[in-house]
mmCIF file of C-alpha atoms in Angstrom:
data_model
loop_
_atom_site.group_PDB
_atom_site.id
_atom_site.type_symbol
_atom_site.label_atom_id
_atom_site.label_comp_id
_atom_site.label_asym_id
_atom_site.label_seq_id
_atom_site.Cartn_x
_atom_site.Cartn_y
_atom_site.Cartn_z
ATOM 1 C CA MET A 21 121.018 -230.930 40.474
ATOM 2 C CA THR A 22 118.396 -229.373 42.701
ATOM 3 C CA ALA A 23 116.742 -231.409 45.453
ATOM 4 C CA ASP A 24 113.463 -231.687 43.560
ATOM 5 C CA ALA A 25 114.894 -232.305 40.084
ATOM 6 C CA PHE A 26 113.193 -235.730 40.033
ATOM 7 C CA ILE A 27 109.837 -234.582 41.385
ATOM 8 C CA HIS A 28 108.017 -235.874 38.274
ATOM 9 C CA LEU A 29 110.084 -239.074 37.951
ATOM 10 C CA PRO A 30 111.260 -240.086 41.435
ATOM 11 C CA ASP A 31 112.248 -243.613 40.356
ATOM 12 C CA LEU A 32 114.705 -242.138 37.868
ATOM 13 C CA ARG A 33 116.892 -240.682 40.618
ATOM 14 C CA ASP A 34 118.950 -243.859 41.005
ATOM 15 C CA ARG A 35 119.111 -244.488 37.255
ATOM 16 C CA VAL A 36 120.952 -241.309 36.259
ATOM 17 C CA THR A 37 124.707 -240.841 36.652
ATOM 18 C CA GLN A 38 125.562 -237.848 38.817
ATOM 19 C CA PRO A 39 127.508 -235.206 36.846
ATOM 20 C CA ALA A 40 130.461 -235.446 39.248
ATOM 21 C CA GLN A 41 130.783 -239.181 38.447
ATOM 22 C CA SER A 42 130.306 -238.851 34.689
ATOM 23 C CA LEU A 43 133.246 -239.499 32.368
ATOM 24 C CA LEU A 44 131.206 -237.707 29.713
ATOM 25 C CA ARG A 45 130.972 -234.415 31.579
ATOM 26 C CA LEU A 46 133.413 -232.738 29.214
ATOM 27 C CA THR A 47 134.832 -229.974 31.318
ATOM 28 C CA PRO A 48 138.066 -228.544 29.876
ATOM 29 C CA GLU A 49 140.026 -230.906 32.163
ATOM 30 C CA MET A 50 138.071 -234.012 31.118
ATOM 31 C CA PHE A 51 138.203 -232.925 27.504
ATOM 32 C CA ALA A 52 141.989 -232.655 27.736
ATOM 33 C CA MET A 53 142.155 -236.238 29.027
ATOM 34 C CA TRP A 54 140.123 -237.557 26.083
ATOM 35 C CA GLU A 55 142.215 -235.481 23.695
ATOM 36 C CA SER A 56 145.362 -237.056 25.139
ATOM 37 C CA ARG A 57 143.914 -240.540 24.714
ATOM 38 C CA ALA A 58 142.942 -239.824 21.128
ATOM 39 C CA ARG A 59 146.406 -238.586 20.230
ATOM 40 C CA ALA A 60 148.017 -241.552 22.010
ATOM 41 C CA ALA A 61 145.859 -243.816 19.856
ATOM 42 C CA GLY A 62 147.378 -242.211 16.775
ATOM 43 C CA LEU A 63 144.502 -239.975 15.731
ATOM 44 C CA PRO A 64 145.549 -236.790 13.917
ATOM 45 C CA ALA A 65 144.796 -233.299 15.218
ATOM 46 C CA SER A 66 141.880 -233.185 12.767
ATOM 47 C CA TRP A 67 140.093 -236.087 14.466
ATOM 48 C CA ARG A 68 137.621 -233.597 15.929
ATOM 49 C CA LEU A 69 136.327 -230.114 15.313
ATOM 50 C CA SER A 70 138.449 -227.317 16.708
ATOM 51 C CA ASP A 71 137.483 -225.681 19.995
ATOM 52 C CA GLU A 72 136.603 -222.561 18.014
ATOM 53 C CA ALA A 73 134.305 -224.461 15.644
ATOM 54 C CA ILE A 74 132.520 -226.230 18.502
ATOM 55 C CA GLU A 75 131.944 -222.972 20.354
ATOM 56 C CA ALA A 76 130.843 -221.178 17.179
ATOM 57 C CA SER A 77 128.251 -223.905 16.617
ATOM 58 C CA ARG A 78 126.930 -223.432 20.151
ATOM 59 C CA LEU A 79 126.752 -219.664 19.895
ATOM 60 C CA ALA A 80 125.036 -219.884 16.499
ATOM 61 C CA LEU A 81 122.070 -221.500 18.239
ATOM 62 C CA LEU A 82 122.306 -220.233 21.810
ATOM 63 C CA GLY A 83 124.159 -216.950 21.482
ATOM 64 C CA ASP A 84 120.910 -215.000 21.719
ATOM 65 C CA HIS A 85 119.558 -217.076 24.600
ATOM 66 C CA GLN A 86 118.176 -214.698 27.179
ATOM 67 C CA SER A 87 120.187 -214.728 30.402
ATOM 68 C CA GLY A 88 117.072 -215.040 32.536
ATOM 69 C CA GLU A 89 115.633 -218.056 30.738
ATOM 70 C CA ASP A 90 116.085 -221.743 31.527
ATOM 71 C CA LEU A 91 117.045 -224.171 28.755
ATOM 72 C CA TRP A 92 115.472 -227.558 28.107
ATOM 73 C CA ILE A 93 117.627 -230.377 26.687
ATOM 74 C CA TYR A 94 115.926 -233.308 24.944
ATOM 75 C CA SER A 95 117.510 -236.734 25.420
ATOM 76 C CA TYR A 96 116.739 -239.902 23.506
ATOM 77 C CA GLY A 97 119.946 -241.941 23.952
ATOM 78 C CA SER A 98 122.819 -241.943 26.447
ATOM 79 C CA LEU A 99 121.822 -238.552 27.855
ATOM 80 C CA MET A 100 118.870 -240.401 29.380
ATOM 81 C CA TRP A 101 121.137 -242.148 31.904
ATOM 82 C CA ASP A 102 124.313 -240.050 31.775
ATOM 83 C CA PRO A 103 123.476 -236.439 30.897
ATOM 84 C CA GLY A 104 126.782 -235.115 32.236
ATOM 85 C CA PHE A 105 125.344 -231.676 33.028
ATOM 86 C CA HIS A 106 123.623 -230.172 36.046
ATOM 87 C CA PHE A 107 119.860 -229.853 35.720
ATOM 88 C CA ALA A 108 116.997 -228.544 37.820
ATOM 89 C CA GLU A 109 114.143 -230.719 36.510
ATOM 90 C CA VAL A 110 113.491 -233.725 34.318
ATOM 91 C CA ARG A 111 110.275 -234.762 32.564
ATOM 92 C CA LEU A 112 109.081 -237.307 30.055
ATOM 93 C CA ALA A 113 108.848 -235.622 26.657
ATOM 94 C CA ASP A 114 107.289 -236.537 23.294
ATOM 95 C CA VAL A 115 108.536 -235.222 19.954
ATOM 96 C CA GLU A 116 106.162 -235.655 17.028
ATOM 97 C CA GLY A 117 107.593 -236.404 13.603
ATOM 98 C CA TYR A 118 110.850 -237.934 14.888
ATOM 99 C CA GLN A 119 112.191 -241.395 15.717
ATOM 100 C CA ARG A 120 115.410 -242.600 17.352
ATOM 101 C CA ARG A 121 117.492 -244.609 14.901
ATOM 102 C CA PHE A 122 121.068 -245.947 14.728
ATOM 103 C CA THR A 123 122.214 -243.918 11.726
ATOM 104 C CA LEU A 124 125.717 -242.683 12.641
ATOM 105 C CA ARG A 125 128.703 -244.953 11.988
ATOM 106 C CA ILE A 126 131.548 -244.160 14.388
ATOM 107 C CA ASP A 127 135.109 -245.370 14.969
ATOM 108 C CA LEU A 128 135.551 -243.692 18.360
ATOM 109 C CA GLY A 129 133.927 -244.098 21.760
ATOM 110 C CA ARG A 130 132.041 -247.385 21.429
ATOM 111 C CA GLY A 131 133.543 -248.049 18.014
ATOM 112 C CA SER A 132 137.011 -248.345 16.502
ATOM 113 C CA ARG A 133 138.600 -248.601 13.063
ATOM 114 C CA ASP A 134 138.553 -252.397 13.261
ATOM 115 C CA HIS A 135 135.159 -252.611 14.960
ATOM 116 C CA PRO A 136 133.014 -249.611 13.941
ATOM 117 C CA ALA A 137 129.794 -248.964 15.801
ATOM 118 C CA LEU A 138 126.447 -247.327 15.165
ATOM 119 C CA MET A 139 125.170 -244.533 17.369
ATOM 120 C CA LEU A 140 121.728 -243.055 17.762
ATOM 121 C CA SER A 141 120.444 -239.981 16.044
ATOM 122 C CA LEU A 142 117.045 -238.329 15.905
ATOM 123 C CA GLU A 143 115.523 -238.883 12.497
ATOM 124 C CA GLN A 144 112.633 -236.970 10.959
ATOM 125 C CA GLN A 145 110.133 -239.777 10.405
ATOM 126 C CA PRO A 146 106.410 -240.249 10.924
ATOM 127 C CA GLY A 147 105.513 -241.121 14.467
ATOM 128 C CA CYS A 148 106.587 -239.942 17.897
ATOM 129 C CA CYS A 149 109.782 -240.302 19.911
ATOM 130 C CA ARG A 150 109.430 -240.378 23.694
ATOM 131 C CA GLY A 151 112.476 -239.452 25.737
ATOM 132 C CA LEU A 152 113.453 -237.165 28.585
ATOM 133 C CA ALA A 153 113.694 -233.385 28.795
ATOM 134 C CA PHE A 154 116.158 -231.932 31.287
ATOM 135 C CA ARG A 155 115.843 -228.293 32.382
ATOM 136 C CA ILE A 156 119.047 -226.353 32.972
ATOM 137 C CA ALA A 157 118.532 -223.378 35.262
ATOM 138 C CA ALA A 158 119.049 -219.977 33.670
ATOM 139 C CA ALA A 159 122.181 -219.153 35.650
ATOM 140 C CA ASP A 160 123.861 -222.371 34.455
ATOM 141 C CA VAL A 161 122.795 -222.398 30.803
ATOM 142 C CA HIS A 162 125.950 -221.194 29.101
ATOM 143 C CA ALA A 163 128.434 -223.080 31.297
ATOM 144 C CA GLU A 164 126.512 -226.365 31.170
ATOM 145 C CA SER A 165 125.609 -226.123 27.476
ATOM 146 C CA ALA A 166 129.291 -225.585 26.632
ATOM 147 C CA ILE A 167 130.125 -228.841 28.436
ATOM 148 C CA LEU A 168 127.322 -230.646 26.598
ATOM 149 C CA TRP A 169 128.369 -229.193 23.232
ATOM 150 C CA ARG A 170 131.884 -230.616 23.518
ATOM 151 C CA ARG A 171 130.340 -234.059 23.918
ATOM 152 C CA GLU A 172 127.615 -233.965 21.282
ATOM 153 C CA MET A 173 129.316 -231.799 18.670
ATOM 154 C CA LEU A 174 132.838 -233.171 18.944
ATOM 155 C CA ARG A 175 132.846 -234.156 15.277
ATOM 156 C CA GLY A 176 129.807 -232.229 14.076
ATOM 157 C CA GLY A 177 127.666 -235.322 13.621
ATOM 158 C CA TYR A 178 124.442 -233.637 14.706
ATOM 159 C CA ALA A 179 122.378 -230.626 13.696
ATOM 160 C CA PRO A 180 121.319 -228.905 16.946
ATOM 161 C CA ALA A 181 117.830 -227.434 16.791
ATOM 162 C CA MET A 182 115.168 -226.012 19.072
ATOM 163 C CA VAL A 183 112.222 -228.398 18.778
ATOM 164 C CA PRO A 184 108.683 -228.065 20.208
ATOM 165 C CA MET A 185 107.516 -231.016 22.257
ATOM 166 C CA THR A 186 104.928 -232.056 24.798
ATOM 167 C CA THR A 187 105.359 -233.182 28.400
ATOM 168 C CA PRO A 188 102.791 -234.328 30.986
ATOM 169 C CA GLN A 189 103.350 -230.965 32.697
ATOM 170 C CA GLY A 190 102.797 -228.891 29.563
ATOM 171 C CA PRO A 191 104.401 -227.967 26.198
ATOM 172 C CA ILE A 192 108.048 -226.911 25.995
ATOM 173 C CA THR A 193 110.664 -226.151 23.365
ATOM 174 C CA ALA A 194 113.942 -227.983 23.878
ATOM 175 C CA LEU A 195 117.375 -228.254 22.348
ATOM 176 C CA ALA A 196 117.646 -231.526 20.439
ATOM 177 C CA PHE A 197 120.589 -233.007 18.570
ATOM 178 C CA VAL A 198 118.975 -234.229 15.359
ATOM 179 C CA SER A 199 120.519 -235.965 12.375
ATOM 180 C CA ASN A 200 123.045 -234.123 10.250
ATOM 181 C CA THR A 201 122.451 -235.985 6.995
ATOM 182 C CA ALA A 202 125.350 -234.163 5.298
ATOM 183 C CA HIS A 203 127.956 -235.477 7.745
ATOM 184 C CA PRO A 204 130.385 -238.160 6.470
ATOM 185 C CA SER A 205 129.484 -240.432 9.403
ATOM 186 C CA TYR A 206 125.796 -240.416 8.523
ATOM 187 C CA VAL A 207 124.725 -243.696 6.904
ATOM 188 C CA GLY A 208 120.962 -243.451 7.245
ATOM 189 C CA GLU A 209 118.778 -246.308 8.422
ATOM 190 C CA LEU A 210 120.500 -249.510 7.338
ATOM 191 C CA PRO A 211 118.735 -252.842 6.824
ATOM 192 C CA PHE A 212 117.787 -254.308 10.204
ATOM 193 C CA ALA A 213 120.149 -257.291 9.965
ATOM 194 C CA GLU A 214 123.107 -255.052 9.119
ATOM 195 C CA THR A 215 122.268 -252.699 11.990
ATOM 196 C CA ALA A 216 122.083 -255.568 14.471
ATOM 197 C CA ALA A 217 125.312 -257.167 13.222
ATOM 198 C CA THR A 218 127.219 -253.883 13.436
ATOM 199 C CA ILE A 219 126.014 -253.227 16.976
ATOM 200 C CA ALA A 220 126.953 -256.776 17.974
ATOM 201 C CA ARG A 221 130.549 -256.285 16.769
ATOM 202 C CA GLY A 222 131.224 -252.623 17.603
ATOM 203 C CA LYS A 223 133.650 -251.825 20.424
ATOM 204 C CA GLY A 224 135.986 -249.039 21.463
ATOM 205 C CA VAL A 225 137.569 -247.255 24.423
ATOM 206 C CA LEU A 226 134.177 -246.514 26.030
ATOM 207 C CA GLY A 227 133.010 -250.121 25.780
ATOM 208 C CA THR A 228 130.911 -252.073 23.321
ATOM 209 C CA ASN A 229 128.091 -250.992 21.068
ATOM 210 C CA ARG A 230 126.105 -253.921 22.482
ATOM 211 C CA GLU A 231 126.392 -252.489 26.021
ATOM 212 C CA TYR A 232 125.054 -249.169 24.783
ATOM 213 C CA LEU A 233 122.002 -250.842 23.252
ATOM 214 C CA VAL A 234 121.363 -252.849 26.427
ATOM 215 C CA GLN A 235 121.593 -249.706 28.591
ATOM 216 C CA LEU A 236 119.198 -247.928 26.247
ATOM 217 C CA ALA A 237 116.677 -250.774 26.276
ATOM 218 C CA MET A 238 116.837 -251.057 30.071
ATOM 219 C CA GLN A 239 116.339 -247.321 30.601
ATOM 220 C CA LEU A 240 113.397 -247.218 28.224
ATOM 221 C CA GLU A 241 111.824 -250.193 29.992
ATOM 222 C CA ALA A 242 112.346 -248.602 33.416
ATOM 223 C CA LEU A 243 110.622 -245.446 32.196
ATOM 224 C CA GLY A 244 107.751 -247.375 30.617
ATOM 225 C CA ILE A 245 108.711 -246.131 27.145
ATOM 226 C CA VAL A 246 107.730 -248.485 24.330
ATOM 227 C CA ASP A 247 110.040 -248.301 21.299
ATOM 228 C CA PRO A 248 109.548 -251.290 18.964
ATOM 229 C CA TYR A 249 112.725 -250.503 16.983
ATOM 230 C CA VAL A 250 114.965 -250.613 20.063
ATOM 231 C CA ALA A 251 113.107 -253.605 21.530
ATOM 232 C CA GLN A 252 113.541 -255.605 18.319
ATOM 233 C CA LEU A 253 117.270 -254.800 18.147
ATOM 234 C CA HIS A 254 117.709 -255.692 21.795
ATOM 235 C CA ALA A 255 115.922 -259.020 21.317
ATOM 236 C CA SER A 256 118.030 -259.781 18.243
ATOM 237 C CA ILE A 257 121.307 -259.034 20.010
ATOM 238 C CA SER A 258 120.266 -260.998 23.100
ATOM 239 C CA ALA A 259 119.330 -264.022 21.008
ATOM 240 C CA ALA A 260 122.660 -263.893 19.186
#
């Protein structure tokens, strides 16, 4: 990260995991460690997309990216506190016509076969989703996006897209991982009580689903982002 990456959000500096300390910075070496853990847990070779499929997905969207252009990455969940990639700038960013929702049921990471979890996705719904936009410098785009792709597209649960959005410093177009409604893990927006109960029970090798929700709620609060859906879930889980 450059020295002035947090020029627009100086208080965020201490609330973002440095890439070197991130367990989710999926370099080939880190990826191999997670692959080993998955196989040790008894998952078959088909537990994830192949390296070739992941890279083909990335190149399908970014293969024509001009070498001299930076790339913005939109974050609305865990990327907001643990992006896992090097970036040169971060801004608040608003995306019209989308909302963050827990619509992916998972049995890895913060979920397991016995205690499945729900993870966030970006749903096309009326309203506006406020998150963060991270700018990757042009020289780092392909290396850093490949690391990000291994994390976000491990099982193909998202549909990467370039989405226009607004920031206090001006309009941008950023890469966003939006809902892939055709994916087997996609369950859509469940009734609130079922969503809360699943998050309360979910746990896996990366920790609990509850911890994820708490981290999300705390980061949104620190950034002054009001999200009634997340706030209501957080209050429900805390009360339970």
